[in-house]
Coordinates of C-alpha atoms in Angstrom, one line a residue:
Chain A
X1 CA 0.0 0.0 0.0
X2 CA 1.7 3.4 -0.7
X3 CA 0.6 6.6 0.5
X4 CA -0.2 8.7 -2.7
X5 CA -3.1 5.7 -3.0
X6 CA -4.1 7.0 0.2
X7 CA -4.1 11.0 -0.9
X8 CA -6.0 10.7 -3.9
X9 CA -9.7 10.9 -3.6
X10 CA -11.2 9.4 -6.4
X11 CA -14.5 10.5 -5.9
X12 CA -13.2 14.1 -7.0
X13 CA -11.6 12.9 -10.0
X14 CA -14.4 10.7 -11.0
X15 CA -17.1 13.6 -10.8
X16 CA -18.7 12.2 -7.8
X17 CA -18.1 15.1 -5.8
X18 CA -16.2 18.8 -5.9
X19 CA -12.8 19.6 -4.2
X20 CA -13.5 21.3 -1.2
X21 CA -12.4 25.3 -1.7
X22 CA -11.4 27.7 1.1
X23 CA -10.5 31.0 0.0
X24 CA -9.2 29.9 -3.0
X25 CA -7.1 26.8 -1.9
X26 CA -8.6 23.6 -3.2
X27 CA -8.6 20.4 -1.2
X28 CA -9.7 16.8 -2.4
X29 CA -9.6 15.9 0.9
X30 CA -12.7 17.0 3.3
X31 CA -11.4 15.6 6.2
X32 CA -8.9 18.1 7.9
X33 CA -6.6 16.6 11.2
X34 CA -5.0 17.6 14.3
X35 CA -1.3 16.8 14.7
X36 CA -1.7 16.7 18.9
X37 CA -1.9 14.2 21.6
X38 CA 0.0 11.1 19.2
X39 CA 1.7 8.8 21.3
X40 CA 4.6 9.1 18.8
X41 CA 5.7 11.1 15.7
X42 CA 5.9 8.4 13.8
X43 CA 2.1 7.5 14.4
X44 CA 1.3 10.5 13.9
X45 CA 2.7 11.0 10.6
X46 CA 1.1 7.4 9.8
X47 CA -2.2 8.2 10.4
X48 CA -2.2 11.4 9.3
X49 CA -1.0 9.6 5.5
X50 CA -4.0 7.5 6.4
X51 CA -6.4 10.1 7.1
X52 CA -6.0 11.2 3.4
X53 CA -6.2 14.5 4.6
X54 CA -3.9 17.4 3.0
X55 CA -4.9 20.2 5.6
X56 CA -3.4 20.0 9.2
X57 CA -3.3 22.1 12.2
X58 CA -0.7 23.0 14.1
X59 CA -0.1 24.9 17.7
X60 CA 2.2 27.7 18.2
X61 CA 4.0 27.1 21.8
X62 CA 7.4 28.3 23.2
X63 CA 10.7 26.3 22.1
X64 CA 11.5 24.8 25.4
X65 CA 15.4 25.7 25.1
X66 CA 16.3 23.1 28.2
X67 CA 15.4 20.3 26.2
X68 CA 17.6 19.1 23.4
X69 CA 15.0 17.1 22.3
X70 CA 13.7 18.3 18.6
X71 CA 9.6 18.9 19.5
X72 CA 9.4 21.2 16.5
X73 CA 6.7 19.6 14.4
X74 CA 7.8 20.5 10.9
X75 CA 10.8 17.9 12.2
X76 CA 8.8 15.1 11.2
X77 CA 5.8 16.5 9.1
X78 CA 7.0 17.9 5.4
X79 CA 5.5 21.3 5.0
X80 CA 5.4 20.9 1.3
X81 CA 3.2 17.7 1.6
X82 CA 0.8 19.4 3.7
X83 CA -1.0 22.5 4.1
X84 CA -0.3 23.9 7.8
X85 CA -2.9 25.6 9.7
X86 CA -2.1 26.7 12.3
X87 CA -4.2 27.3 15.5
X88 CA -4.8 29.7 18.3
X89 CA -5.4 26.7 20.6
X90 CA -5.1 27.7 24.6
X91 CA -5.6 31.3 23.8
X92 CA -8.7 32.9 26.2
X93 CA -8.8 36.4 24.9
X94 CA -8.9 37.9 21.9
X95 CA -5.8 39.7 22.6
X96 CA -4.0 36.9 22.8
X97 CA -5.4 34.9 20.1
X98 CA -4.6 37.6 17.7
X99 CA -1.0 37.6 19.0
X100 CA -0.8 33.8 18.1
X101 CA -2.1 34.2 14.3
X102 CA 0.8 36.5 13.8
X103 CA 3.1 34.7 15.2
X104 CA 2.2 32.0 13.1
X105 CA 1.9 33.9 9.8
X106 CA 5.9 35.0 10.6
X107 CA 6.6 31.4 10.2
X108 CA 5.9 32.1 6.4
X109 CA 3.9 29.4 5.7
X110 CA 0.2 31.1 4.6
X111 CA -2.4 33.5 5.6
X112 CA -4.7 30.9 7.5
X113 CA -5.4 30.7 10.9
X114 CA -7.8 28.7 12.9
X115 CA -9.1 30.9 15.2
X116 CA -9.9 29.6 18.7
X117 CA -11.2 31.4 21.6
X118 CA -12.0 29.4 24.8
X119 CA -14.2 30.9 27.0
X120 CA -14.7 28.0 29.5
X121 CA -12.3 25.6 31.0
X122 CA -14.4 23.1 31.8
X123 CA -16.1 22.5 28.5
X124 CA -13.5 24.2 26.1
X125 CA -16.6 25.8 24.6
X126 CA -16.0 29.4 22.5
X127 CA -16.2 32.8 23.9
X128 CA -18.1 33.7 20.7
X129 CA -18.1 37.3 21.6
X130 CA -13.8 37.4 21.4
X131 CA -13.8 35.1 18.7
X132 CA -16.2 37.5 16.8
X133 CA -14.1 40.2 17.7
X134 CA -10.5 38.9 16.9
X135 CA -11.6 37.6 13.6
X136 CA -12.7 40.8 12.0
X137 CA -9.1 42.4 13.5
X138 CA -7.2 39.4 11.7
X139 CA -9.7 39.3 8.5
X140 CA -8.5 43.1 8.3
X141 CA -5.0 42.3 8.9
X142 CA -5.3 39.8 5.8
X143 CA -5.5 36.6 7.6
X144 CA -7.5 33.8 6.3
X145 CA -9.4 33.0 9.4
X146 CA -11.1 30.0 9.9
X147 CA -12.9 30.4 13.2
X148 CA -13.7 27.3 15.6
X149 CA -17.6 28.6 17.5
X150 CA -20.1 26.8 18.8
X151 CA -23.2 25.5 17.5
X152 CA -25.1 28.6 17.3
X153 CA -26.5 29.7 14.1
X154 CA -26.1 33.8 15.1
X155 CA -22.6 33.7 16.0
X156 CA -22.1 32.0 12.8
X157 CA -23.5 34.5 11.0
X158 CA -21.5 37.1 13.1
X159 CA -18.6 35.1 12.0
X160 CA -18.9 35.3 8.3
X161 CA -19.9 38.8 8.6
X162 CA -16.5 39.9 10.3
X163 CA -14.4 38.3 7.4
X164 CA -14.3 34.8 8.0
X165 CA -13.6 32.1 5.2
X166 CA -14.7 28.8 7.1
X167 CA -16.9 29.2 9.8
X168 CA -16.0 26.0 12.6
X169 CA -18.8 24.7 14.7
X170 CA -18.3 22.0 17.1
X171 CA -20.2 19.0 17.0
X172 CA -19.6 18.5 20.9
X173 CA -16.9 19.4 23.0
X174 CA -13.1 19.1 22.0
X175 CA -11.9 15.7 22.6
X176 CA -15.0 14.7 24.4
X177 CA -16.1 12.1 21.4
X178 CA -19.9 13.0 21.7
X179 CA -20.3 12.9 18.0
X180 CA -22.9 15.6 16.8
X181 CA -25.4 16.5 19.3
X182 CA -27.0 19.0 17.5
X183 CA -27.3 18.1 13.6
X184 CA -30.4 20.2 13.5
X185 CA -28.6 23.8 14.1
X186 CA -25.3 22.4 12.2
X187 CA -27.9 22.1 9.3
X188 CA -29.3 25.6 9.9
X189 CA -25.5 26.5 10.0
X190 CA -24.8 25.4 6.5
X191 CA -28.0 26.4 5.0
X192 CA -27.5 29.7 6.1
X193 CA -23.8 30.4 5.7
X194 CA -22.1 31.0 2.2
X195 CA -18.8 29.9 3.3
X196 CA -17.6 26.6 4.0
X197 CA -19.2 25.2 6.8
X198 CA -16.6 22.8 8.5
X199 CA -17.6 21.0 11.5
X200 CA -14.8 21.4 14.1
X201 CA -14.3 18.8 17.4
X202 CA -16.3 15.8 19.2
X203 CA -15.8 13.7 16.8
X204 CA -15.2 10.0 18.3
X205 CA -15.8 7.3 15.9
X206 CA -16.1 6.7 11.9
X207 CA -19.7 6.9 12.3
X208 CA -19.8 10.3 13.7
X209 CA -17.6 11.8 11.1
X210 CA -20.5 9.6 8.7
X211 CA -23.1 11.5 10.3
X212 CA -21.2 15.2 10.4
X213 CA -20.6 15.1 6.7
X214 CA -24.6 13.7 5.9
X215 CA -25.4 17.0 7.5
X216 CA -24.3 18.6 4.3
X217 CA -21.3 20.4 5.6
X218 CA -18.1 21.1 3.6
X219 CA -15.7 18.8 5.4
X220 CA -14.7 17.7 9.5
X221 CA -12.0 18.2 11.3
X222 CA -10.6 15.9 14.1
X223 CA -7.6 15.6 15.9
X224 CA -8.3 13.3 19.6
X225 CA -10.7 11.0 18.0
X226 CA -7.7 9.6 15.7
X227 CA -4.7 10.7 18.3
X228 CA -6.5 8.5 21.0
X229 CA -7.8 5.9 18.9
X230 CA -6.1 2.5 20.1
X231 CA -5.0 1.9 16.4
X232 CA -4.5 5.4 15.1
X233 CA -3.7 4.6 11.7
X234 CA -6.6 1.7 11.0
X235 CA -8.9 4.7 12.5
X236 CA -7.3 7.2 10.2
X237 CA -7.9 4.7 7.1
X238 CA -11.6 4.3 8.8
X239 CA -12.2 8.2 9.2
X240 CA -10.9 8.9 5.8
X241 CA -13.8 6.3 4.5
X242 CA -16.5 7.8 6.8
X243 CA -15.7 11.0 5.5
X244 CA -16.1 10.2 2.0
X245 CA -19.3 8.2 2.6
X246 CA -21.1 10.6 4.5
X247 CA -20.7 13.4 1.8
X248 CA -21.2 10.7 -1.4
X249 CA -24.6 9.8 0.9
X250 CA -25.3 13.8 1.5
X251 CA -25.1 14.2 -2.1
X252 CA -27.1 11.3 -3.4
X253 CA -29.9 12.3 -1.6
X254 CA -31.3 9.7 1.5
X255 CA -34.5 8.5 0.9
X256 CA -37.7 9.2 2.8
X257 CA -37.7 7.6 6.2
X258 CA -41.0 6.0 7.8
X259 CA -42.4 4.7 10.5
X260 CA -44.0 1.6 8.5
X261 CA -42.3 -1.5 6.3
X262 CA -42.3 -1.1 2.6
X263 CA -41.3 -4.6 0.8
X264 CA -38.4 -4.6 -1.6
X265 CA -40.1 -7.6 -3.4
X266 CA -43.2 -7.8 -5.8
X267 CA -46.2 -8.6 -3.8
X268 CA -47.8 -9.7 -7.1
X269 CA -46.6 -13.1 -8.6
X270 CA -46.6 -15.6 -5.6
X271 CA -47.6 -18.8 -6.0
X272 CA -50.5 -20.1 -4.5
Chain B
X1 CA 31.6 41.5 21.5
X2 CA 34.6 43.6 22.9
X3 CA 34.1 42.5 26.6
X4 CA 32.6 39.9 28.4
X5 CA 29.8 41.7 30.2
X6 CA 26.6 40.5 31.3
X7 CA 23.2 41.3 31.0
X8 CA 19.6 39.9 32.4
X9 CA 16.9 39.5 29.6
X10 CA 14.0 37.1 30.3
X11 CA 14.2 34.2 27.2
X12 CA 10.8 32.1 27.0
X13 CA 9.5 33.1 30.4
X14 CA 13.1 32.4 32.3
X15 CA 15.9 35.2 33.3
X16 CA 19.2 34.3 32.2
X17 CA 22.3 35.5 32.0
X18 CA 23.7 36.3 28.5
X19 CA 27.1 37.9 26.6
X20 CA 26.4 41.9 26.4
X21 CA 26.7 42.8 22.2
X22 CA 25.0 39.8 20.7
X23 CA 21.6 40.6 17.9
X24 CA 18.8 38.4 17.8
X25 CA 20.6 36.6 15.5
X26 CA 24.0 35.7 17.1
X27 CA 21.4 34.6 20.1
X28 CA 19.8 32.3 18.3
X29 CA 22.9 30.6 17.1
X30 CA 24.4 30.4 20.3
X31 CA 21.7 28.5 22.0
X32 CA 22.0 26.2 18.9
X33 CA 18.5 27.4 17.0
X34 CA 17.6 27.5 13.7
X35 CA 17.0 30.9 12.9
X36 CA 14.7 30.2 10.3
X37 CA 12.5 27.0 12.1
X38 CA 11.6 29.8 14.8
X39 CA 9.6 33.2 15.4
X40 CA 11.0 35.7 17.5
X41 CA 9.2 38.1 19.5
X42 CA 10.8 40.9 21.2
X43 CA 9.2 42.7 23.5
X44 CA 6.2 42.1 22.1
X45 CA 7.3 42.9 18.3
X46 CA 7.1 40.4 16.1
X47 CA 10.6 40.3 14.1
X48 CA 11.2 39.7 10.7
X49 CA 13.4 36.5 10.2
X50 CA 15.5 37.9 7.5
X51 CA 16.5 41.1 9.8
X52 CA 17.7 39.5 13.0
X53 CA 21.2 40.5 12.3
X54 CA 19.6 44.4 13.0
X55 CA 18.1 43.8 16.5
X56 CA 20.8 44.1 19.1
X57 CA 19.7 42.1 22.4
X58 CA 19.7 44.6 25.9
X59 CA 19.8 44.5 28.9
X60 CA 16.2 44.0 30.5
X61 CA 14.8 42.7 27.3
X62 CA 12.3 40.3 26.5
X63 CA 12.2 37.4 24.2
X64 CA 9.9 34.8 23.1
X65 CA 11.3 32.3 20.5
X66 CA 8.1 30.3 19.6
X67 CA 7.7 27.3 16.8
X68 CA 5.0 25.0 15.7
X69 CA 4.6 21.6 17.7
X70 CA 1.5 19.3 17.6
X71 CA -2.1 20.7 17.7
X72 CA -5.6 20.5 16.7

């Protein structure tokens, strides 16, 4: 098995489906992954080849200069094989959140950021009221921000409005592996939005991932569900599947569901 | 680097001790760092990589050397 099988989504390339397109940058791939929490770097580079995804995110943090150890994560991950976004993870204030995006754009890399906010400790959830605010400073700065929120249809509006050019809800709490507790507003979400929607955390299992992307959305994003997965990789492999089916079934079309059996086979023609 | 003085700066949220006269630059080298796998920050400026040679390092000074690691 090599891993430019695994890259290539045929779907795209057999007209099944569209690359995904964020502010002009196209992606086959509509699965987007976290590079945090692997056990190893060597697992981590496996699963993300597995994942198919060509997207990644990355944290900015402090060089810990008592260490020789190399931590840096473009060590181990090729920068020309992916496309690094990096994140405003840990950041609780706008302030500071805008202080990590440039950071991160100094690194030379691109103009995206995913913005993240937390407002809560506890639950990791937004503050959708700095996250509103630093993303129309950075969208004026020039950033490409791609903002992580909640599931609230408003904020998402808010978010587009000030700039944005994905707008991130959660499908449940980071690393909590809920899956999507609220389809219902993550549909109101897309249907409203002219940006990509991309749902962003709580993932747990390939059948979540399944059920984010039958929502309609423009791709998923998951970093702890694969990281803590017992097998990264085979989940990787699983996710990338997931992902795939989920939008091939969005865009097919589901049939009507009912409460009552229809048969598959003739009624007419039995014998007596 | 005509002397070997000593001055305070805090590096990454530690004081130390470092040789009076060195820039960004010649700081970065001598803890062993890649200038260009790192972004600089000092005091509270973001510097541009291809200018480090212009910022000399002083006395009091603060300096954040920050690089991408694992995330989500």
């Amino acid at each position: 098995m090599t891993t430019t099988d695994l890259r290539a989504t045929p779907e795209v390339s057999q007209g099944l489906d569209n690359p995904l397109e964020i502010a002009g940058v196209t992606f086959t791939s509509r699965l987007i992954v976290g590079t945090g929490k692997y056990t190893t770097n060597q697992i981590m580079v496996d699963a993300i080849r597995a994942s198919g995804a060509e997207m990644v995110t990355v944290a900015v943090r402090r060089v810990d200069l008592d260490r020789t150890q190399e931590e840096a994560i473009l060590h181990h991950l090729n920068p020309q094989e992916f496309f690094l976004l990096a994140n405003t993870a840990g950041c609780y204030t706008a302030e500071d959140a805008i202080r990590y995006a440039r950071l991160a754009r100094a690194a030379g890399f691109n103009e995206f950021v995913k913005l993240e906010v937390i407002g809560d400790d506890e639950t990791l959830l937004p503050d959708v009221q700095a996250t509103v605010e630093a993303a129309r400073t950075l969208s004026d700065e020039g950033f490409k921000v791609m903002a992580y929120t909640n599931d609230d249809l408003v904020t998402a509006l808010r978010l587009e409005e000030a700039g944005c050019v994905a707008v991130m809800p959660l499908a449940s709490p980071i690393g909590s592996g809920l899956g999507v507790v609220n389809p219902y507003f993550i549909r109101e979400i897309k249907r409203r939005l002219e940006v990509p929607v991309i749902v962003d955390a709580g993932v747990g299992t390939a059948s979540d991932a399944c059920v984010t992307m039958e929502q309609g959305v423009d791709g998923v994003l998951m970093n702890t569900a694969l990281a803590a997965a017992e097998d990264p990789v085979r989940m990787a492999h699983a996710m990338r599947c997931a992902t795939i089916a989920g939008r091939l079934a969005f865009l097919a079309g589901r049939m009507t569901s009912r409460e009552i059996a229809v048969p598959s086979s003739p009624r007419v023609g039995m014998l007596d | 680097m005509n002397s070997t003085k000593r001055i305070q700066v805090r590096l990454n949220g530690k004081d130390r001790d470092v040789t009076s006269g060195h820039t960004v630059q010649s700081l970065l080298e001598a803890i062993e760092l890649n200038p260009l796998a790192v972004v600089v920050e000092l005091n509270r400026e973001i510097l541009d990589r291809n200018r480090y040679s212009d910022f000399d390092i002083r006395e009091g000074d603060t300096i954040e050397v920050v690089h991408f690691v694992g995330g989500g």
